[in-house]
Short mmCIF file of C-alpha atoms in Angstrom, two decimals:
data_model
loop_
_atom_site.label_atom_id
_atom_site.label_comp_id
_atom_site.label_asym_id
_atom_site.label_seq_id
_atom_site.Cartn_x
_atom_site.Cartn_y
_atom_site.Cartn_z
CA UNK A 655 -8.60 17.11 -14.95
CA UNK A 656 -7.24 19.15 -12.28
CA UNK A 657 -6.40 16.65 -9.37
CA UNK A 658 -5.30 16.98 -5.70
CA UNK A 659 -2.96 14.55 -4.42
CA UNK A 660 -2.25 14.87 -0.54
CA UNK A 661 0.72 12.54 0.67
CA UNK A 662 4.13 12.16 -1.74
CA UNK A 663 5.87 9.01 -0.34
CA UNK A 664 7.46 6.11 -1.92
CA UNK A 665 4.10 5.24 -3.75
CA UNK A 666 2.50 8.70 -3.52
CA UNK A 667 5.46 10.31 -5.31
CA UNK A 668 5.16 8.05 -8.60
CA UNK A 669 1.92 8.01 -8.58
CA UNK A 670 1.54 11.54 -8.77
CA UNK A 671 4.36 11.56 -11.68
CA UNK A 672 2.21 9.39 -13.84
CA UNK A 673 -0.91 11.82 -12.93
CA UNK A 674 1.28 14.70 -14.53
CA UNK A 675 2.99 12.82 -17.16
CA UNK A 676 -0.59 12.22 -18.55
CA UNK A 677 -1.15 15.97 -18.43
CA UNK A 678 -3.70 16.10 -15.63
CA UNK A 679 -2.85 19.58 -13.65
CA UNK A 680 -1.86 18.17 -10.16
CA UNK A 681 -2.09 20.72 -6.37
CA UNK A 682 -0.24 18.40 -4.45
CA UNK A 683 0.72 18.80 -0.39
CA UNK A 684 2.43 16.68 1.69
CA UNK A 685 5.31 17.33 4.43
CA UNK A 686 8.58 16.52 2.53
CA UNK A 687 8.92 19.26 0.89
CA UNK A 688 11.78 17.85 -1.04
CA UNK A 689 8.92 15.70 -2.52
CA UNK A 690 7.03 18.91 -3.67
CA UNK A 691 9.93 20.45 -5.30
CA UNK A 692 10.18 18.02 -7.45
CA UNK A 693 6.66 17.53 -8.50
CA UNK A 694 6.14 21.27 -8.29
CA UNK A 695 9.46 21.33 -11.10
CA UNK A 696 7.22 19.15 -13.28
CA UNK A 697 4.32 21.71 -13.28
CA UNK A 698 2.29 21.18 -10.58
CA UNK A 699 1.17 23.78 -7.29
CA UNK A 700 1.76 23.35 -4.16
CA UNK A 701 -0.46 23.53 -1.19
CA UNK A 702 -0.31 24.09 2.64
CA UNK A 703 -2.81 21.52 3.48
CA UNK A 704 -5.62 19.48 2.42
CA UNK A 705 -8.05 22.41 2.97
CA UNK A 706 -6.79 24.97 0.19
CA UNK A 707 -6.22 21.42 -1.72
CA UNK A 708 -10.07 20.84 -1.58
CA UNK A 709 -10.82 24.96 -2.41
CA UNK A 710 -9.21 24.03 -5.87
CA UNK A 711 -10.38 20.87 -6.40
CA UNK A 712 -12.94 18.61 -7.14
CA UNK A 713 -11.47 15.50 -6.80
CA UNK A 714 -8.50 14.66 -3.98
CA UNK A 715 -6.55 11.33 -3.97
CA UNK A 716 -4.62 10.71 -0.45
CA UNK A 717 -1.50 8.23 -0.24
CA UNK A 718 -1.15 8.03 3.65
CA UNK A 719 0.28 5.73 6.17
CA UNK A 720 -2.45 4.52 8.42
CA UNK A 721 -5.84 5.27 9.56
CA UNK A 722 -5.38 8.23 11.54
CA UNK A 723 -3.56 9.80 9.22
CA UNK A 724 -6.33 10.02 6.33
CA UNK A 725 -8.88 10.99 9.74
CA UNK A 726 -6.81 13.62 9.77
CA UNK A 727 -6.22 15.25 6.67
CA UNK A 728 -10.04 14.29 5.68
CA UNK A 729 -11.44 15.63 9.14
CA UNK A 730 -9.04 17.48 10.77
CA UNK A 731 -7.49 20.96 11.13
CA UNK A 732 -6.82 22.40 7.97
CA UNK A 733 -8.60 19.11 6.91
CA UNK A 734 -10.23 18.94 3.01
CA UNK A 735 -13.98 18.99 4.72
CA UNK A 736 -12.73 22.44 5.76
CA UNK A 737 -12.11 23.29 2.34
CA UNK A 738 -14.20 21.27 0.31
CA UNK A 739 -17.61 22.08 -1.52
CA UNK A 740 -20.83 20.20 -1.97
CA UNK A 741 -20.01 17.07 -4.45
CA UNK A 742 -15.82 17.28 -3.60
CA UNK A 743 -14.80 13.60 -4.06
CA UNK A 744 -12.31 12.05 -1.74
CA UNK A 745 -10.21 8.91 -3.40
CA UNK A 746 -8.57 7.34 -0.56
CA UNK A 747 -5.43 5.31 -2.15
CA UNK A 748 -4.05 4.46 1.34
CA UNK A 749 -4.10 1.07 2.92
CA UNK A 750 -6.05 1.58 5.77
CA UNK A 751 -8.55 -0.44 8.35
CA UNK A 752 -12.14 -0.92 5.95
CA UNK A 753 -14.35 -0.13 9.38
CA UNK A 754 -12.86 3.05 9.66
CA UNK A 755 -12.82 3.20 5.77
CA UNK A 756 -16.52 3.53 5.99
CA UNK A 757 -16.69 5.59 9.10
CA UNK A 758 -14.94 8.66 7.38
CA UNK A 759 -16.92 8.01 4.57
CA UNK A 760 -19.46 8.32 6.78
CA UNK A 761 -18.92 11.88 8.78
CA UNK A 762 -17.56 13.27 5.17
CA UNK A 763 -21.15 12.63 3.56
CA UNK A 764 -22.71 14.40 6.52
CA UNK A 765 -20.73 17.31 4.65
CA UNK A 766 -21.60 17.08 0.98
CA UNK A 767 -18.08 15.10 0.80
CA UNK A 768 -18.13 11.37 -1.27
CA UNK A 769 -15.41 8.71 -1.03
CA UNK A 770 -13.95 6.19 -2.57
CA UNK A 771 -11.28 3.60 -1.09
CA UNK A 772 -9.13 2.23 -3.92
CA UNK A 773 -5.72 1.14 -1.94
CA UNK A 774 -2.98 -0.49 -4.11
CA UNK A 775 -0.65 -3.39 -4.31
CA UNK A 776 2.33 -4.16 -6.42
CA UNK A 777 4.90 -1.90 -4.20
CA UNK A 778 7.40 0.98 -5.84
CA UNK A 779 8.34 -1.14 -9.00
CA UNK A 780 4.66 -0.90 -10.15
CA UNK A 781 4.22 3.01 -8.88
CA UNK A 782 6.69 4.24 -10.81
CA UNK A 783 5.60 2.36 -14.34
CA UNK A 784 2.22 2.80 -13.79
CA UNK A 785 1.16 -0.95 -13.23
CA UNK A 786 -0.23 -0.96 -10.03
CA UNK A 787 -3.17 -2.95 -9.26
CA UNK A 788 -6.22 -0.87 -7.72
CA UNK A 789 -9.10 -2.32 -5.37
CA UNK A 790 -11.89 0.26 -5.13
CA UNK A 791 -15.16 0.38 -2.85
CA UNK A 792 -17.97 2.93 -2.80
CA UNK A 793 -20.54 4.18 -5.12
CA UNK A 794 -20.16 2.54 -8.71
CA UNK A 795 -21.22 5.76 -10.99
CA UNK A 796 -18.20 7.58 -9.07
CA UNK A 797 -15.99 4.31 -9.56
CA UNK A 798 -16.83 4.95 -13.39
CA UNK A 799 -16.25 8.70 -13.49
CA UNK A 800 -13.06 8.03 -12.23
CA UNK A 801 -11.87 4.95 -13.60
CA UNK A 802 -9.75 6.18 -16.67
CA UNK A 803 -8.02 8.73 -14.34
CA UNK A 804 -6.92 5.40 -11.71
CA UNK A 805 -6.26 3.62 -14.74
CA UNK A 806 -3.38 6.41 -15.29
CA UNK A 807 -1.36 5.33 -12.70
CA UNK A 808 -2.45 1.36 -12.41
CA UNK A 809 -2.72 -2.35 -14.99
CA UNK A 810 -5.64 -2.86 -12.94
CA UNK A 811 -8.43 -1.17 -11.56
CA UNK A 812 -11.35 -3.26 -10.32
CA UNK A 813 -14.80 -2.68 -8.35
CA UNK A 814 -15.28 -4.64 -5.33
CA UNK A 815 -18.54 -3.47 -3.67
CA UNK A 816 -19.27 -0.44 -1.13
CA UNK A 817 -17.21 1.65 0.59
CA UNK A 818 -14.81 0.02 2.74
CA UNK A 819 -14.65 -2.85 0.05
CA UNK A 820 -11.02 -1.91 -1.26
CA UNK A 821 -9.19 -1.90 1.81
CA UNK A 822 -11.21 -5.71 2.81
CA UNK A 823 -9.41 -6.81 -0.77
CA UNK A 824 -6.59 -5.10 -0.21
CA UNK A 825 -6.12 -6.95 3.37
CA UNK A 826 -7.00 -10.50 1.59
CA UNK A 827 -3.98 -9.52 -0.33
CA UNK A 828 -1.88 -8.47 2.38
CA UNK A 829 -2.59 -11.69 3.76
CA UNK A 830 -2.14 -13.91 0.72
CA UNK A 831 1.29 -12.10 0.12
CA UNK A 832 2.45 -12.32 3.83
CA UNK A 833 1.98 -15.96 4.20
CA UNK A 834 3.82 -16.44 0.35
CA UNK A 835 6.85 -14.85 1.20
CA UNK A 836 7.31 -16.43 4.40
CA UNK A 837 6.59 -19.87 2.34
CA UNK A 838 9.41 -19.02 -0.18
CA UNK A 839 12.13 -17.66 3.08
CA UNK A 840 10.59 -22.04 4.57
CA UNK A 841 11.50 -23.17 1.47
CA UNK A 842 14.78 -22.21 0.73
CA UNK A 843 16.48 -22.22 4.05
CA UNK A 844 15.06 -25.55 4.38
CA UNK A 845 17.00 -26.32 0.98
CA UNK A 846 20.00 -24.52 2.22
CA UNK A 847 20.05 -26.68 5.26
CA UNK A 848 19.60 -29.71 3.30
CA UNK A 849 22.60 -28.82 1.18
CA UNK A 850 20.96 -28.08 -1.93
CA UNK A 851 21.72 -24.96 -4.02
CA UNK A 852 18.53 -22.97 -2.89
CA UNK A 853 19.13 -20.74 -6.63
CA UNK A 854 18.98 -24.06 -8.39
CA UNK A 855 15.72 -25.43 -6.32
CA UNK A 856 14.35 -21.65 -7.51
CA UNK A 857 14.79 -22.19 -10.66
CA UNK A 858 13.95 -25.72 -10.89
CA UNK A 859 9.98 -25.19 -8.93
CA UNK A 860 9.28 -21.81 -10.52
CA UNK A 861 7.89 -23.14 -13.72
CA UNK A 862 5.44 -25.60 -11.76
CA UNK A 863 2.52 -24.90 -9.08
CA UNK A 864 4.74 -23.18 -6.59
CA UNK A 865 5.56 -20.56 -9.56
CA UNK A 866 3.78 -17.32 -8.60
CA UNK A 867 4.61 -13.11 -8.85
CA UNK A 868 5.46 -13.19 -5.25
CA UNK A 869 8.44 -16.32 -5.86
CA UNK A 870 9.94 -14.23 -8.82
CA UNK A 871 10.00 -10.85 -6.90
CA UNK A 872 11.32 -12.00 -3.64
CA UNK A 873 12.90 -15.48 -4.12
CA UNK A 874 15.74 -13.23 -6.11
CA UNK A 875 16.04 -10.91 -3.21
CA UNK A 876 16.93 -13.17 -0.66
CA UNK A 877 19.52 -14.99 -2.79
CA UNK A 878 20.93 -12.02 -3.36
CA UNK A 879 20.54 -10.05 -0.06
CA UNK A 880 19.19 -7.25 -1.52
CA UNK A 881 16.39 -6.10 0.89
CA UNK A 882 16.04 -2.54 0.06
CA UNK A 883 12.43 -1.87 0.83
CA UNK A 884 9.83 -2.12 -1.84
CA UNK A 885 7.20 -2.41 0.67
CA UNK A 886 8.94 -2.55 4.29
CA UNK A 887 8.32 -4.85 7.45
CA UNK A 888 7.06 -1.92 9.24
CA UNK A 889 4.61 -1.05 6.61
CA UNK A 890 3.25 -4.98 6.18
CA UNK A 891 3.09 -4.92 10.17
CA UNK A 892 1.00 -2.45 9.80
CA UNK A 893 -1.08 -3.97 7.66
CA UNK A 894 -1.99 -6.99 9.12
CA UNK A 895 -2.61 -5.41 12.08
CA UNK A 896 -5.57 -3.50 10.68
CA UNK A 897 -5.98 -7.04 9.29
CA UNK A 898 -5.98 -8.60 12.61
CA UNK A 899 -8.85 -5.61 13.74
CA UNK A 900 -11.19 -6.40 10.99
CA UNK A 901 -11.40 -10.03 11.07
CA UNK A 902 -12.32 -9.97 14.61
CA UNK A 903 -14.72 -7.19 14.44
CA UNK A 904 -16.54 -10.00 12.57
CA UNK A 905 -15.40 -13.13 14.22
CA UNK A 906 -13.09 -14.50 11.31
CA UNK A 907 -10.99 -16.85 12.48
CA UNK A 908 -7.05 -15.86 10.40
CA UNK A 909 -4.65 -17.84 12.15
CA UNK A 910 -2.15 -17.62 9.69
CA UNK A 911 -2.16 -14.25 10.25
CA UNK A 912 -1.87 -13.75 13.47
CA UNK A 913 1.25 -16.27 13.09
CA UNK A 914 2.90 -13.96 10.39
CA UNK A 915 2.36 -10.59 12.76
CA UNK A 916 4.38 -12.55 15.02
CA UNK A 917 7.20 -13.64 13.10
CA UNK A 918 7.29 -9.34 11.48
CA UNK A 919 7.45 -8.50 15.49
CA UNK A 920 10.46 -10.49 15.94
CA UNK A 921 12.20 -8.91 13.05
CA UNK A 922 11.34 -5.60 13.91
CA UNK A 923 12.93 -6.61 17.75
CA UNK A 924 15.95 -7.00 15.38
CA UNK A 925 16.08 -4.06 13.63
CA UNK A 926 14.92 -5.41 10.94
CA UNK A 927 11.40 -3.02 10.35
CA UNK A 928 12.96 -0.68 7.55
CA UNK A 929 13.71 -3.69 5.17
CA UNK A 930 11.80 -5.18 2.64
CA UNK A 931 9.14 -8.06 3.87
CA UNK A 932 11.79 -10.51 1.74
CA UNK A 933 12.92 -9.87 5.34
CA UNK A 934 11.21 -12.85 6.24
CA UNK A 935 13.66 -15.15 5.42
CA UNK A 936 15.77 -13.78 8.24
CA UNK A 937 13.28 -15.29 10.41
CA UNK A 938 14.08 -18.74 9.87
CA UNK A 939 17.80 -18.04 8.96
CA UNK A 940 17.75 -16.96 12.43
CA UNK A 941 15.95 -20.06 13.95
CA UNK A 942 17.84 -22.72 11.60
CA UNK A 943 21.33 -21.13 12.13
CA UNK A 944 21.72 -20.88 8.01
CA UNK A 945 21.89 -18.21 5.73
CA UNK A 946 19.79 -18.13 2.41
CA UNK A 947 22.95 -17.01 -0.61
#
């Protein structure tokens, strides 16, 4: 299947790897062109922009930061509805805000143009072996056409509902993982501060309810220090933010939200936004005068 892939960051880039590596012909475009070289060195074409993308293409996954970004590319100068033909499929990977989700849907059908939104989760680890879990909204015979292709690059790849659908699950996640991490960063500085070997009270809950994916990925990060970004502050600010937007859009009360958007603004005030949300601990290292090791 020859595939267009617009947007080669640290999830973009992998992703696209695993579209090659499974010998799918890739016309890829993004502004690190660092990025393209090296996908370019594994056989596939460059592009300028998502418009002679879409002249080549049928179908065109974008990886993108934010909202405006996919408006863009989708709508914009040099934009794929510039380039694209009658039936061109847009696959929208990004993690964006589900009402707008549906309102580029929206002006792209008014061209011929359909979309899917199918954001991920699981961070860089997953990208890169291919076990990312997908959440995808929009018409379900174009969720089947497509779903061995996303399987390529995910473990997972379920159908939530219409478009717009993916990006609501993908915020539930957001959410769920937000308030976990700052749970596990509670925890241990409160077992720090007790004088208890946090490693030891790790090991010792991880086996019983508390036990989840998010404790085993991050509890070992903040013992350790290591907060090289996965998935950074700046980027999980970002997503509860469009969080924040969509739950009041329909009056839906997410307090705990709104209290973890908070807590990511003060560690950004510290210079914190480029590390990964296991960042959180740093919160109430800061606030308890203790440090998590």
């Amino acid at each position: 299947m020859k595939i267009g892939f617009i947007g080669l960051g640290i999830m973009g880039k992998p992703m696209s790897k695993n579209l090659v590596k499974a010998g799918h012909e890739l016309v890829v475009c993004d502004f690190n062109k660092d990025a393209v070289a090296e996908l370019v060195g594994m056989g596939a074409k460059e592009a300028p922009n998502g418009a002679e993308v879409a002249k080549e293409c049928d179908v065109i996954i974008t990886m993108l930061p934010n909202s405006p970004h996919v408006r863009t590319v989708a709508l914009g100068e040099n934009g794929i509805a510039e380039g694209a033909h009658e039936g061109t499929v847009l696959i929208d990977m990004s993690s964006i805000d589900p009402v707008e989700s549906k309102k580029i849907g929206a002006d792209l059908a008014k061209k011929g143009i359909e979309m899917l939104d199918a954001p991920v989760s699981g961070g860089e680890p997953k990208a890169i072996d291919g076990t990312l879990s997908v959440m995808a909204g929009g018409k379900k015979d174009l969720f089947d056409k497509y779903y061995d292709m996303l399987m390529v690059m995910a473990g997972s790849v379920v159908y939530v509902g219409d478009l717009g659908s993916g990006n609501v699950a993908k915020l539930a996640n957001q959410i769920i993982v937000a308030v976990n991490i700052a749970a596990v960063g509670e925890a241990l500085s409160f077992a720090k501060k007790a004088g208890t070997d946090p490693e030891l009270v790790y090991q010792a809950i991880r086996g019983g309810l508390a036990g989840s994916t998010v404790l085993d990925a991050k509890a070992p990060m903040m013992l350790s220090r290591n907060f090289k970004p996965g998935f950074r502050i700046e980027l999980h600010i970002k997503d509860l933010n469009n969080a924040l937007n969509a739950a009041h859009a329909i009056s839906a009360p997410v307090p705990l939200t709104g209290q973890l958007m908070e807590m990511m603004q003060a560690l950004k005030a510290d210079g914190f936004e480029k590390e990964d949300h296991s960042s959180l601990v740093k919160f109430y290292e800061k606030i308890g005068n203790v440090t998590v090791e």
